[in-house]
PDB file of C-alpha atoms in Angstrom:
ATOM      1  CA  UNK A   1       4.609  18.261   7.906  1.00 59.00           C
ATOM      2  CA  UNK A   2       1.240  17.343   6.385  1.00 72.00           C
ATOM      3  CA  UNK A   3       0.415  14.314   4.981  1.00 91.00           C
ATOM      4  CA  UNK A   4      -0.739  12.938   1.702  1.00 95.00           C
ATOM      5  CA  UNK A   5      -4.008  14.059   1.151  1.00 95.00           C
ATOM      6  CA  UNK A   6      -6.685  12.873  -0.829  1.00 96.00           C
ATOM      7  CA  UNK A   7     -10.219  13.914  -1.762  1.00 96.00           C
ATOM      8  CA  UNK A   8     -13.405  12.742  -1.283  1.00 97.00           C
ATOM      9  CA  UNK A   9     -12.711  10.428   0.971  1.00 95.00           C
ATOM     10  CA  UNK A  10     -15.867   8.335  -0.391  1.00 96.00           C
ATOM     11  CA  UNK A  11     -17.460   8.659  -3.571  1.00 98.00           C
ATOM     12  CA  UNK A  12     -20.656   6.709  -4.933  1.00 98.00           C
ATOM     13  CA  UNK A  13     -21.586   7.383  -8.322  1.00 97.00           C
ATOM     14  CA  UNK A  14     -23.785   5.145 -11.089  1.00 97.00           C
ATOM     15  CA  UNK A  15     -22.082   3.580 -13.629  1.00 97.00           C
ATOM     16  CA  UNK A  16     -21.550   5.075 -16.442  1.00 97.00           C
ATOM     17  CA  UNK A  17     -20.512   8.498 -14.964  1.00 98.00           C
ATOM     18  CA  UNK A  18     -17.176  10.060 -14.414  1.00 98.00           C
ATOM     19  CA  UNK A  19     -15.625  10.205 -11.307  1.00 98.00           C
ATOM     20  CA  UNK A  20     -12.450  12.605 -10.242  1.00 98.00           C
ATOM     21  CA  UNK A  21     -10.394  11.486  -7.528  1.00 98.00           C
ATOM     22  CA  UNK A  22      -7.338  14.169  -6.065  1.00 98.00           C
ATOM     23  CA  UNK A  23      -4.726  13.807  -4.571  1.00 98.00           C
ATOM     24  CA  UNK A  24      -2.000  16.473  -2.930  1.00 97.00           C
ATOM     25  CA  UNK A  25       1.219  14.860  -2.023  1.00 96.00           C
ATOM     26  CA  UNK A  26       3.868  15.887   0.688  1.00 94.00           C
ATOM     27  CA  UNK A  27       4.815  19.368  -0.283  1.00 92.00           C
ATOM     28  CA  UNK A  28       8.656  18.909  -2.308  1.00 91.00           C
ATOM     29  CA  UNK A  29       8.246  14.881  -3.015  1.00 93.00           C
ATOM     30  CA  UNK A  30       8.421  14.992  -6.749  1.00 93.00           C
ATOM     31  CA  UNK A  31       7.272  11.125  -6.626  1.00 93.00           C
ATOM     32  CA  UNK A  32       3.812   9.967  -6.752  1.00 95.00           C
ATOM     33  CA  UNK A  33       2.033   7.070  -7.327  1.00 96.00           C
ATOM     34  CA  UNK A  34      -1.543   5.703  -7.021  1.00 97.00           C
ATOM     35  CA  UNK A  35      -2.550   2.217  -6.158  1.00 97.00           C
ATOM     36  CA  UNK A  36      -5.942   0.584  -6.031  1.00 97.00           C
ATOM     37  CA  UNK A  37      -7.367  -2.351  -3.332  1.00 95.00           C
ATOM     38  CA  UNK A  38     -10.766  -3.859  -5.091  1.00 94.00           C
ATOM     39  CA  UNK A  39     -12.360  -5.392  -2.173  1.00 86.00           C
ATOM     40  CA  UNK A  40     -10.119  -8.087  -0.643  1.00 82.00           C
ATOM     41  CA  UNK A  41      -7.559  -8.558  -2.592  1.00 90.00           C
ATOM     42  CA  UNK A  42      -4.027  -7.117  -2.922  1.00 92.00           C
ATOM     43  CA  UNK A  43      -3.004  -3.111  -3.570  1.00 95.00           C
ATOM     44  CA  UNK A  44      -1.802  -3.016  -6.914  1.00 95.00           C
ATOM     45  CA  UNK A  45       0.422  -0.575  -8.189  1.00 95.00           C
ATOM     46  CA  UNK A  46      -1.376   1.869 -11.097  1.00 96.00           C
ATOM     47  CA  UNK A  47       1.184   4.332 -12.058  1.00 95.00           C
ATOM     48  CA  UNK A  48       4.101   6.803 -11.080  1.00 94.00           C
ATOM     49  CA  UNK A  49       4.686  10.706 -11.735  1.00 95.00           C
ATOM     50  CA  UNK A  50       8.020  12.141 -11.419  1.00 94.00           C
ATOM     51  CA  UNK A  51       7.149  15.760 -11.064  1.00 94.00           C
ATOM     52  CA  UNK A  52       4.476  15.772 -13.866  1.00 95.00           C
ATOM     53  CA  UNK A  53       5.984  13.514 -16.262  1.00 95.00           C
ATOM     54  CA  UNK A  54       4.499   9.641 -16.128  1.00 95.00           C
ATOM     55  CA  UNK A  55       7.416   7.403 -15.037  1.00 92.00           C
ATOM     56  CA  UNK A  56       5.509   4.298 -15.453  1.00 92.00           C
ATOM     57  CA  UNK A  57       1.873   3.551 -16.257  1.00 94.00           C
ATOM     58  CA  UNK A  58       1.511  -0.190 -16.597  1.00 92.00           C
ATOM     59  CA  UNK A  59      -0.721  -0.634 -13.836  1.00 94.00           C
ATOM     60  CA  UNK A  60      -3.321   1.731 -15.294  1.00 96.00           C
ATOM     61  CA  UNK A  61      -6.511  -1.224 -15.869  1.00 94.00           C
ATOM     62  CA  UNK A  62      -7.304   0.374 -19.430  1.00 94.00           C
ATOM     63  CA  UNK A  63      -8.148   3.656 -21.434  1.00 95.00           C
ATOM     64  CA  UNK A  64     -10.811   4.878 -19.239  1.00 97.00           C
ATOM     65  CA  UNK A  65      -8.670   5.747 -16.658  1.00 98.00           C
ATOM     66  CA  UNK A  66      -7.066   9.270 -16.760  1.00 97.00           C
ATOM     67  CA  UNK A  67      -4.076  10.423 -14.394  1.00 98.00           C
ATOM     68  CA  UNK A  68      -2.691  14.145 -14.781  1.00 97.00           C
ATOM     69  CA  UNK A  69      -0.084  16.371 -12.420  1.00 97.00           C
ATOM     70  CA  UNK A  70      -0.418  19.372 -14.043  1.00 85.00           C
ATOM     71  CA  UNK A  71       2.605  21.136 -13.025  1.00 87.00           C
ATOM     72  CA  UNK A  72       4.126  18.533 -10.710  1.00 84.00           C
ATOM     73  CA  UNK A  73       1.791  19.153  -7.934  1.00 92.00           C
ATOM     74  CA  UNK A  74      -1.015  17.795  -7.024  1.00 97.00           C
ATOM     75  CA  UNK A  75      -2.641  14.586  -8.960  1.00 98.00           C
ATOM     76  CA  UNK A  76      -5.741  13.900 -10.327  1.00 98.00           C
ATOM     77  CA  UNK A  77      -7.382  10.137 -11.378  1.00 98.00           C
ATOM     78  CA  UNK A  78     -10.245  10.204 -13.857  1.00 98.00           C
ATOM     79  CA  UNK A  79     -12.394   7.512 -14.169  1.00 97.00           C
ATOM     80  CA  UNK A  80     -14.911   7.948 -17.032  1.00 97.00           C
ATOM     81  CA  UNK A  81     -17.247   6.527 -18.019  1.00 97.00           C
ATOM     82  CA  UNK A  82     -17.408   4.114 -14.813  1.00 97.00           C
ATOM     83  CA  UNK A  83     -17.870   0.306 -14.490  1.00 97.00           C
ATOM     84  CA  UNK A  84     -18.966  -1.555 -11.291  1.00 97.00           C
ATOM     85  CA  UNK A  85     -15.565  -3.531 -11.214  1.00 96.00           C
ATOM     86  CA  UNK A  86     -13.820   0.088 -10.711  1.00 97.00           C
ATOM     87  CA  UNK A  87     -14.920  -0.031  -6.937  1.00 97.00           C
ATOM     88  CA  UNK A  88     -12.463  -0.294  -4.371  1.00 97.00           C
ATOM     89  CA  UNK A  89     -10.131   1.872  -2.541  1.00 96.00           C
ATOM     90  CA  UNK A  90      -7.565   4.327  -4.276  1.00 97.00           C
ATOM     91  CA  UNK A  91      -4.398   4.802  -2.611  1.00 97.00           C
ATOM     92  CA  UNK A  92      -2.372   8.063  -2.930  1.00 97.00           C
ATOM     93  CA  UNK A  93       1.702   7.448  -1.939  1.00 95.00           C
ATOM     94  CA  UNK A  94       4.294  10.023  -1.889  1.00 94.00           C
ATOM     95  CA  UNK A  95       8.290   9.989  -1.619  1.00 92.00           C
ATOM     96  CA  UNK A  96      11.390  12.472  -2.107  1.00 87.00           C
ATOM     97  CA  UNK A  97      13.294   9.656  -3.252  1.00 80.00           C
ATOM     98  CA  UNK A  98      12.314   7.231  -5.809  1.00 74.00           C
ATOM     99  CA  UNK A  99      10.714   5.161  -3.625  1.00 73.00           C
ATOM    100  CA  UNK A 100      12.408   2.113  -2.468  1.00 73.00           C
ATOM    101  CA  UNK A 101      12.745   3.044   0.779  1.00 75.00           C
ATOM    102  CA  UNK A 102       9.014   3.358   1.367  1.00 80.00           C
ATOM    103  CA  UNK A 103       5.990   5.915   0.787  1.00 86.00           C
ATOM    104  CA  UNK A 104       3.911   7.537   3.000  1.00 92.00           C
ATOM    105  CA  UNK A 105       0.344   7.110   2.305  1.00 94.00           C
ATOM    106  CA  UNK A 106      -2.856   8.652   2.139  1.00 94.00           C
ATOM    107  CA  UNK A 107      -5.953   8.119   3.606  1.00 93.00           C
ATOM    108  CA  UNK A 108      -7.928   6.769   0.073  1.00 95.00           C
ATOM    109  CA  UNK A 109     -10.515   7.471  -1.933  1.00 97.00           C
ATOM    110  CA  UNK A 110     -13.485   4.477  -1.360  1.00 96.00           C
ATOM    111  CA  UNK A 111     -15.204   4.709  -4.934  1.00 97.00           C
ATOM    112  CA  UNK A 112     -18.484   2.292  -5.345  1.00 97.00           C
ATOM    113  CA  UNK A 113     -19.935   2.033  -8.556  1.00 97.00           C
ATOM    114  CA  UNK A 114     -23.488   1.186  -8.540  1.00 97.00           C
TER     115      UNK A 114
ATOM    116  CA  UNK B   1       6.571 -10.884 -11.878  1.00 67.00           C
ATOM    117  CA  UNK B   2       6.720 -10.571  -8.219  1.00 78.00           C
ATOM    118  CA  UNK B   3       3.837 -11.687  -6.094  1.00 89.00           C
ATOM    119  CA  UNK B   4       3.708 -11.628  -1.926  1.00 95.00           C
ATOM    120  CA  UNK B   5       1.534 -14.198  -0.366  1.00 95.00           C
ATOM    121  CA  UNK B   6      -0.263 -13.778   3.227  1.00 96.00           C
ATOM    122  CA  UNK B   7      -0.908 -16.763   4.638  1.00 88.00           C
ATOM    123  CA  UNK B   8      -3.894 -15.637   7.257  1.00 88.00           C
ATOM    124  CA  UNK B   9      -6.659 -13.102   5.683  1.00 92.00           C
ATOM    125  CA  UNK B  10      -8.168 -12.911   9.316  1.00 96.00           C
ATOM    126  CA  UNK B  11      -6.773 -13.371  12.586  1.00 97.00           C
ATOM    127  CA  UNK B  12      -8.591 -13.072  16.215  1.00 98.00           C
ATOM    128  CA  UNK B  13      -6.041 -13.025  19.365  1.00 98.00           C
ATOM    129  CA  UNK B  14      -7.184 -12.355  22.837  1.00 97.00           C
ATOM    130  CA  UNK B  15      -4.938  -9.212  24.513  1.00 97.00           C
ATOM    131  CA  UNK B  16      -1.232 -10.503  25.811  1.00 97.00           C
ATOM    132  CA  UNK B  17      -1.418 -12.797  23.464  1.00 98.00           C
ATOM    133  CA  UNK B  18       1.767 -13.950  20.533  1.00 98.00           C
ATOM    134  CA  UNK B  19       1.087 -12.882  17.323  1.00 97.00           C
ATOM    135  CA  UNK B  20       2.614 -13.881  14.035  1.00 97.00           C
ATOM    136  CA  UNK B  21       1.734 -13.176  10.521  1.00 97.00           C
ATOM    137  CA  UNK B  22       2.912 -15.061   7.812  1.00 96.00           C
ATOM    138  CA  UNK B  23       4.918 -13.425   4.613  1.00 96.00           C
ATOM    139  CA  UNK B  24       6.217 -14.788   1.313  1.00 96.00           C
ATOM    140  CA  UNK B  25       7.658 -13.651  -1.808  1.00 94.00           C
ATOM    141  CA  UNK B  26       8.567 -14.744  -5.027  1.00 91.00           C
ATOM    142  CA  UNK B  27      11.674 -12.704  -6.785  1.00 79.00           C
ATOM    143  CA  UNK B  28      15.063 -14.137  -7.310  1.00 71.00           C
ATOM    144  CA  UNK B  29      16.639 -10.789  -7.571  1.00 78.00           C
ATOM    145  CA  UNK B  30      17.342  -8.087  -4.191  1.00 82.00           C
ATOM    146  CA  UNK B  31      14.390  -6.525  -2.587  1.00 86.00           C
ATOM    147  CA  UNK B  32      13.489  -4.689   0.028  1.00 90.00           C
ATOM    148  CA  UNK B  33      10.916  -5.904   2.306  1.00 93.00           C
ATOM    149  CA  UNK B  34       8.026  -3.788   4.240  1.00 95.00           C
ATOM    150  CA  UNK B  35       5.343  -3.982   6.611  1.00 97.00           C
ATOM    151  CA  UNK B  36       2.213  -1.669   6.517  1.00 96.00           C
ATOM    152  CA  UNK B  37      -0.252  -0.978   8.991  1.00 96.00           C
ATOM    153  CA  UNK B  38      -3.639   0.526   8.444  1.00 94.00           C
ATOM    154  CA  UNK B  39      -5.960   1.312  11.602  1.00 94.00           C
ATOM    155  CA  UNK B  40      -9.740   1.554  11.352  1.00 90.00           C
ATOM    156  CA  UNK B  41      -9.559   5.024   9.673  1.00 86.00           C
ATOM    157  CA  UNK B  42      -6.523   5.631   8.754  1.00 89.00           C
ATOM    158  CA  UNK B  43      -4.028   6.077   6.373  1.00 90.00           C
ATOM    159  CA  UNK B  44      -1.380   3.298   5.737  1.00 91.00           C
ATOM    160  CA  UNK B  45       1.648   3.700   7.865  1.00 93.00           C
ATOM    161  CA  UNK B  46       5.077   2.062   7.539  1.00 93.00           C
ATOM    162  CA  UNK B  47       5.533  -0.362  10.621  1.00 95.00           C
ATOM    163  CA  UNK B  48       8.940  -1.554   9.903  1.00 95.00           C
ATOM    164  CA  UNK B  49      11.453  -2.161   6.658  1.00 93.00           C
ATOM    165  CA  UNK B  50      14.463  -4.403   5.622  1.00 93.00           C
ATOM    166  CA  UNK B  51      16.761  -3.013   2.900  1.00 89.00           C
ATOM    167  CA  UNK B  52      19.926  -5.288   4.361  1.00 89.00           C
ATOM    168  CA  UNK B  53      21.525  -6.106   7.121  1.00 91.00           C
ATOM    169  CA  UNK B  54      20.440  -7.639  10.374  1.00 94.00           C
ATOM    170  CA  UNK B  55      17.866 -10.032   8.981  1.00 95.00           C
ATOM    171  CA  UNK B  56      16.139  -9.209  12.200  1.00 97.00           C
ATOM    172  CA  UNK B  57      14.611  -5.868  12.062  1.00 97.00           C
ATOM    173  CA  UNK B  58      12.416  -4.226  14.481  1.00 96.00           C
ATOM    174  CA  UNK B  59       9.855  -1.119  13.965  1.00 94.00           C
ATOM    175  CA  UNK B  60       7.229   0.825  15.970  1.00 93.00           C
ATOM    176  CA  UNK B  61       4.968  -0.295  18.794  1.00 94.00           C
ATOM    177  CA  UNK B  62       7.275  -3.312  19.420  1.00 96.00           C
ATOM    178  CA  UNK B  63       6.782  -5.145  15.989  1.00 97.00           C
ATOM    179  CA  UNK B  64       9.639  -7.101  14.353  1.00 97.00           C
ATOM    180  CA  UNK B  65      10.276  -9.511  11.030  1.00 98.00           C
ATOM    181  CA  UNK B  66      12.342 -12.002  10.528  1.00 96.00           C
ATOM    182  CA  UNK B  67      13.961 -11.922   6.696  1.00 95.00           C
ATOM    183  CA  UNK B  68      14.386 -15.364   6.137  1.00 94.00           C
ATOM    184  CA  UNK B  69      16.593 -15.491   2.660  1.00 90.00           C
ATOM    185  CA  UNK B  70      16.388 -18.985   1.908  1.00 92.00           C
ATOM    186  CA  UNK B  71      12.550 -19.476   2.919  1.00 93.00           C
ATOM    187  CA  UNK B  72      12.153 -16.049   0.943  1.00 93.00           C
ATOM    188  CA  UNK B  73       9.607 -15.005   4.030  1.00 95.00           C
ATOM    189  CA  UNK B  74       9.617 -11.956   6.278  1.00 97.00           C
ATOM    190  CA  UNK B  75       7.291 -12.960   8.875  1.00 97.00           C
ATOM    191  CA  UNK B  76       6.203 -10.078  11.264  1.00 98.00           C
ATOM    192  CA  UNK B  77       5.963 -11.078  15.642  1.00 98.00           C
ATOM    193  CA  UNK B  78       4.499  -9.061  18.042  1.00 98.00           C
ATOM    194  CA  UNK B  79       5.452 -11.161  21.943  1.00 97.00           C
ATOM    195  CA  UNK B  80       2.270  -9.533  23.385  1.00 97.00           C
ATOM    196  CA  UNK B  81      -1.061  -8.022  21.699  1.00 98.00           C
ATOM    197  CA  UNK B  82      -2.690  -4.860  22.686  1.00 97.00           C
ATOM    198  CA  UNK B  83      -6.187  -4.217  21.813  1.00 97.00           C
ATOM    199  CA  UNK B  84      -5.213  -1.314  19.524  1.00 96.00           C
ATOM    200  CA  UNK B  85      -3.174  -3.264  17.545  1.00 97.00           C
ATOM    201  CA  UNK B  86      -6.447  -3.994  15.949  1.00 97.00           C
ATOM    202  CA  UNK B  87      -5.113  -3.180  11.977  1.00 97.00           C
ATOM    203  CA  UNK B  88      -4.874  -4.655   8.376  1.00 96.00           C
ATOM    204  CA  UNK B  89      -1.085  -5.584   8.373  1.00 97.00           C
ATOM    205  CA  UNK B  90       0.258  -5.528   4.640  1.00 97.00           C
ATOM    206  CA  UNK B  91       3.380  -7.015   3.686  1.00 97.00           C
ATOM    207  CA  UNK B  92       4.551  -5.580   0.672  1.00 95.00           C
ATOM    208  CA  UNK B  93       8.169  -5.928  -1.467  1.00 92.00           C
ATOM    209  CA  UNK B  94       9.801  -3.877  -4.361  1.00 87.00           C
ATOM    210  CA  UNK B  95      13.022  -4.228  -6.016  1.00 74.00           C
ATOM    211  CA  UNK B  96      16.430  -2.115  -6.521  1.00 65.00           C
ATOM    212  CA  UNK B  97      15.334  -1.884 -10.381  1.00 65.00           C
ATOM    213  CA  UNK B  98      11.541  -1.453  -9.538  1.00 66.00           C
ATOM    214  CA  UNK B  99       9.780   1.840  -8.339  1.00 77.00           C
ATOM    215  CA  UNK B 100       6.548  -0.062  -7.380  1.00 86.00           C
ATOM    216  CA  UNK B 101       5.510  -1.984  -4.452  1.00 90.00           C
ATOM    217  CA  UNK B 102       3.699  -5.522  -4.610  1.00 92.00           C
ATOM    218  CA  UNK B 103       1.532  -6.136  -1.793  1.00 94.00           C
ATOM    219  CA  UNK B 104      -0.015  -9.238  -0.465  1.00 95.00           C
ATOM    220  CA  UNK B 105      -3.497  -8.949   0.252  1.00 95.00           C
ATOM    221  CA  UNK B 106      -3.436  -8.215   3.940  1.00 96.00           C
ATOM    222  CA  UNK B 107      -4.387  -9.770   7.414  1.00 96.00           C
ATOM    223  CA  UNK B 108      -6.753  -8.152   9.191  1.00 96.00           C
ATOM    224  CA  UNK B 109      -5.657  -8.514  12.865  1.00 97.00           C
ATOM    225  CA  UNK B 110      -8.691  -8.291  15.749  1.00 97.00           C
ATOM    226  CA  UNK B 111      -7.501  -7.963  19.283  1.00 98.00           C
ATOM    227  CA  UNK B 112      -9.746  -8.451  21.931  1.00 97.00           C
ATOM    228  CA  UNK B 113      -9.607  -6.798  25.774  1.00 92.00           C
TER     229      UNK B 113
END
């Protein structure tokens, strides 16, 4: 099966603009989530979709970020307008279940805001 | 709130050698317990997982962990390093009532030939 994939794989913008990060989950997991590692610290959790309903959001850092899965598909992450301490990596995760018995990943999404 | 501690951020092993990385938790409730791997380039990948059980669980490429209750640690071995064992290792922990994962802040492992 394919995996969780996300797009771009790096992204460098200026601060100030928006950013859009994707992400396209295991086909028929209803569960995603998306994480964030700023540079060398832990991945913290941001939030969780069932289908395309929000299951839990308190990770999300503040109002300028965006998450939408428009018809329980894929996922999209807006970040606008952009601050330097949004850089890091942006983890995509995927599961049929609700999760405790793991995700499977994706790749990331390295954003640096300059 | 749950927090995961790892106790070495960077570790250098010559090949054959022992490795252990050091995992510990704070939760007073059930968890489960997981290892991640992420190779140069790659996604994250589940090495290994303890819901219950055998406190001694053992996953791909010849990892283990040890769940140690009373320590609250779940310390991942490896008897003998290969060079592309060369990863970030994540230890990470979520709980029966919880559908997110708290992650310690990862070891990046070097192995050299």
């Amino acid at each position: 099966e394919a995996g969780v994939t996300q797009f771009p794989s790096h992204s460098v913008i200026e601060k100030g603009q928006t950013v859009t990060l994707r992400c396209d989950p295991i086909s028929g997991h209803d569960n995603l989530y998306w994480y964030r590692r700023v540079m060398g610290k832990e991945i913290k959790f941001l939030l969780h979709f069932v289908k395309e309903s929000k299951q839990d959001e308190s990770g999300m850092p503040n109002n300028r970020f965006l998450a939408e899965r428009t018809g329980g598909t894929y996922s999209t992450l807006k970040v606008q307008p952009a601050e330097l301490e949004d850089s890091g990596v942006y983890f995509c995760a995927s599961s049929q279940d609700n999760g405790n018995y793991g995700y499977t990943f994706g790749s990331g999404t390295r954003l640096t805001v300059v | 709130a749950q927090s995961v501690s790892q106790h070495n951020h960077h570790v250098i092993l010559s090949e054959a050698a022992s490795l252990e990385l050091g995992c510990n938790y704070s939760y007073g409730g059930t968890v489960n317990l997981f290892w991640y791997v992420q190779y140069p380039g790659q996604h994250l990948q589940l090495l290994l997982k303890y819901f219950s059980g055998d406190p001694l669980v053992k996953g791909i490429k010849g990892f283990e962990a040890e769940f140690i209750k009373s320590k609250f640690s779940f310390n991942l071995r490896k008897p003998s390093v290969q060079w592309s064992d060369t990863a970030e290792y994540f230890c990470a922990v979520n709980s029966w009532t919880g559908n997110q994962f708290y992650f310690g802040t990862g070891t990046s492992l070097t192995v050299i030939p």
